[in-house]
Amino acid sequence: MDSAELFAPTLDPSNRRASFATRLGYHAPVLLNPGIARIKAQQPYDVLFAICGFPQDLIMFDAIEDLRGASRMSVCLLDELWVKEIAKHRHFLKVLAKFDLVMPFQIGTVGPLSEEIGQACVHLPLAIDVMRFCPYPDPPKRVIDVYSMGRRSGVTHQALLAMARRTGQLYLHDTIGGSQAIDLDEHRTQVANLAKRSRYFLVNPGKFDEPQETGRQIEFGYRYFEGAAAGAIMLGERPDNELFPRLFDWPEPMIEVPHTSPHIDRVIEELDRDLHRQDLIRRTGMVQTLMRHDWVYRWETILQRLGLAPMPGLAARKARLAALAGMVEGRGSQGDRELNREAVLIP
């Protein structure tokens, strides 16, 4: 959806220099180069867009500052920073003041972070590659009854295991731990393929089982977007913050099931008796994510903030998303849908 050059300098976090630089950054306002070679810009750029996973990663960006001089504007997207962690990372966060625009994903972090760096931050909601998760134009059969991945509640997990033994339904869940995928792109494709073959999809707020790490700050991650885009019915806890009702403002975006509830099987049994309600939940979720929660809309927001016109690829992607939404809603004749399907599949 845009024209960009990717700069991805490598760093071995286990080497002594990187380890020392990071440890020092926690205790003193001194940020050393952790071992990254200077990157020479190939041309002038409109925007330098930095994606930062964790605040301590900012030490790496600070080591390649040559790129800033070659860019008219700079943006930093900050993936994960809890309010309770701001003080601990205060020396790393000073780097953010060098950016024209700082955009945290976590809504509760925006105000406190703005105060810390002395610059107004702008919240950027999460999004996903909706076309990867959408079951259309060729929706497969939903052969997985319940799909659970990542963190889970022990109470609901045991209830679903009992349901699967009793009814023979397929409850797909993690059986090993670990955060290392063999291939990241293959992993994401696999998750999408499983989600769009699932009838029910479990969701909960971010790190709901680790309140000591979040300081009880309520945020939510990609699961809600993935479940809706895949047309699965989401079961779990509705995030109690100001953002969720703004982004998921349609009727029944999910079905509330507290993570302490042992009766999730009863909720499923009730939903299974109402096929019309199921269909409405699925179609509405798919259409809403196609029209609102793809990364193209977030990139459009960033460009608007910077006063930049979009490249043609952005409009083309929005058109493909709209074509898929039309298929989900069943608009147009069979011939129109075939034409739309071709439009969606054209790279």
PDB file of N, CA and C in Angstrom, residues 1-2 103 124 291-292 294-311 314-315 318:
ATOM      1  N   MET A   1       0.809  -1.219   0.000  1.00  0.00           N
ATOM      2  CA  MET A   1       0.000   0.000   0.000  1.00  0.00           C
ATOM      3  C   MET A   1       0.843   1.270   0.000  1.00  0.00           C
ATOM      4  N   ASP A   2       2.159   1.130  -0.052  1.00  0.00           N
ATOM      5  CA  ASP A   2       3.014   2.309  -0.109  1.00  0.00           C
ATOM      6  C   ASP A   2       4.375   1.917  -0.660  1.00  0.00           C
ATOM      7  N   MET A 103       3.452   7.179  18.557  1.00  0.00           N
ATOM      8  CA  MET A 103       2.136   6.536  18.549  1.00  0.00           C
ATOM      9  C   MET A 103       2.184   5.208  19.308  1.00  0.00           C
ATOM     10  N   LEU A 124      -2.588   4.947  18.391  1.00  0.00           N
ATOM     11  CA  LEU A 124      -2.876   4.243  17.141  1.00  0.00           C
ATOM     12  C   LEU A 124      -3.447   2.876  17.501  1.00  0.00           C
ATOM     13  N   MET A 291     -13.915  -3.208   6.626  1.00  0.00           N
ATOM     14  CA  MET A 291     -14.105  -1.789   6.314  1.00  0.00           C
ATOM     15  C   MET A 291     -13.442  -0.841   7.313  1.00  0.00           C
ATOM     16  N   ARG A 292     -12.898  -1.390   8.436  1.00  0.00           N
ATOM     17  CA  ARG A 292     -12.383  -0.488   9.468  1.00  0.00           C
ATOM     18  C   ARG A 292     -11.048  -0.888  10.093  1.00  0.00           C
ATOM     19  N   ASP A 294      -8.348  -3.087   8.965  1.00  0.00           N
ATOM     20  CA  ASP A 294      -7.162  -3.533   8.246  1.00  0.00           C
ATOM     21  C   ASP A 294      -6.056  -2.498   8.461  1.00  0.00           C
ATOM     22  N   TRP A 295      -4.799  -2.931   8.313  1.00  0.00           N
ATOM     23  CA  TRP A 295      -3.676  -2.000   8.489  1.00  0.00           C
ATOM     24  C   TRP A 295      -3.735  -0.819   7.527  1.00  0.00           C
ATOM     25  N   VAL A 296      -4.420  -0.978   6.414  1.00  0.00           N
ATOM     26  CA  VAL A 296      -4.477   0.121   5.451  1.00  0.00           C
ATOM     27  C   VAL A 296      -5.124   1.359   6.058  1.00  0.00           C
ATOM     28  N   TYR A 297      -6.113   1.157   6.931  1.00  0.00           N
ATOM     29  CA  TYR A 297      -6.795   2.302   7.547  1.00  0.00           C
ATOM     30  C   TYR A 297      -5.896   2.985   8.582  1.00  0.00           C
ATOM     31  N   ARG A 298      -5.063   2.219   9.250  1.00  0.00           N
ATOM     32  CA  ARG A 298      -4.135   2.815  10.223  1.00  0.00           C
ATOM     33  C   ARG A 298      -3.041   3.606   9.493  1.00  0.00           C
ATOM     34  N   TRP A 299      -2.569   3.040   8.369  1.00  0.00           N
ATOM     35  CA  TRP A 299      -1.552   3.769   7.612  1.00  0.00           C
ATOM     36  C   TRP A 299      -2.134   5.058   7.035  1.00  0.00           C
ATOM     37  N   GLU A 300      -3.372   5.003   6.627  1.00  0.00           N
ATOM     38  CA  GLU A 300      -4.053   6.196   6.129  1.00  0.00           C
ATOM     39  C   GLU A 300      -4.135   7.262   7.215  1.00  0.00           C
ATOM     40  N   THR A 301      -4.408   6.843   8.445  1.00  0.00           N
ATOM     41  CA  THR A 301      -4.451   7.775   9.576  1.00  0.00           C
ATOM     42  C   THR A 301      -3.103   8.443   9.792  1.00  0.00           C
ATOM     43  N   ILE A 302      -2.038   7.655   9.703  1.00  0.00           N
ATOM     44  CA  ILE A 302      -0.693   8.209   9.892  1.00  0.00           C
ATOM     45  C   ILE A 302      -0.374   9.231   8.805  1.00  0.00           C
ATOM     46  N   LEU A 303      -0.690   8.908   7.566  1.00  0.00           N
ATOM     47  CA  LEU A 303      -0.429   9.834   6.467  1.00  0.00           C
ATOM     48  C   LEU A 303      -1.210  11.134   6.648  1.00  0.00           C
ATOM     49  N   GLN A 304      -2.450  11.026   7.103  1.00  0.00           N
ATOM     50  CA  GLN A 304      -3.258  12.222   7.344  1.00  0.00           C
ATOM     51  C   GLN A 304      -2.631  13.085   8.423  1.00  0.00           C
ATOM     52  N   ARG A 305      -2.121  12.452   9.482  1.00  0.00           N
ATOM     53  CA  ARG A 305      -1.453  13.193  10.553  1.00  0.00           C
ATOM     54  C   ARG A 305      -0.235  13.948  10.042  1.00  0.00           C
ATOM     55  N   LEU A 306       0.464  13.339   9.080  1.00  0.00           N
ATOM     56  CA  LEU A 306       1.690  13.943   8.550  1.00  0.00           C
ATOM     57  C   LEU A 306       1.417  14.888   7.386  1.00  0.00           C
ATOM     58  N   GLY A 307       0.167  14.936   6.914  1.00  0.00           N
ATOM     59  CA  GLY A 307      -0.168  15.791   5.786  1.00  0.00           C
ATOM     60  C   GLY A 307       0.341  15.271   4.460  1.00  0.00           C
ATOM     61  N   LEU A 308       0.442  13.948   4.333  1.00  0.00           N
ATOM     62  CA  LEU A 308       0.941  13.337   3.104  1.00  0.00           C
ATOM     63  C   LEU A 308      -0.187  12.666   2.332  1.00  0.00           C
ATOM     64  N   ALA A 309      -0.126  12.763   1.019  1.00  0.00           N
ATOM     65  CA  ALA A 309      -1.121  12.104   0.178  1.00  0.00           C
ATOM     66  C   ALA A 309      -0.786  10.619   0.075  1.00  0.00           C
ATOM     67  N   PRO A 310      -1.789   9.740   0.005  1.00  0.00           N
ATOM     68  CA  PRO A 310      -1.531   8.306  -0.103  1.00  0.00           C
ATOM     69  C   PRO A 310      -1.031   7.923  -1.486  1.00  0.00           C
ATOM     70  N   MET A 311      -0.336   6.809  -1.548  1.00  0.00           N
ATOM     71  CA  MET A 311       0.092   6.238  -2.822  1.00  0.00           C
ATOM     72  C   MET A 311      -1.074   5.449  -3.417  1.00  0.00           C
ATOM     73  N   LEU A 314      -2.728   2.236  -1.728  1.00  0.00           N
ATOM     74  CA  LEU A 314      -3.652   2.335  -0.598  1.00  0.00           C
ATOM     75  C   LEU A 314      -5.088   2.274  -1.085  1.00  0.00           C
ATOM     76  N   ALA A 315      -5.417   3.036  -2.106  1.00  0.00           N
ATOM     77  CA  ALA A 315      -6.782   3.014  -2.649  1.00  0.00           C
ATOM     78  C   ALA A 315      -7.117   1.645  -3.241  1.00  0.00           C
ATOM     79  N   LYS A 318      -7.974  -0.734  -0.385  1.00  0.00           N
ATOM     80  CA  LYS A 318      -9.300  -0.429   0.160  1.00  0.00           C
ATOM     81  C   LYS A 318     -10.399  -0.937  -0.768  1.00  0.00           C
TER      82      LYS A 318
END
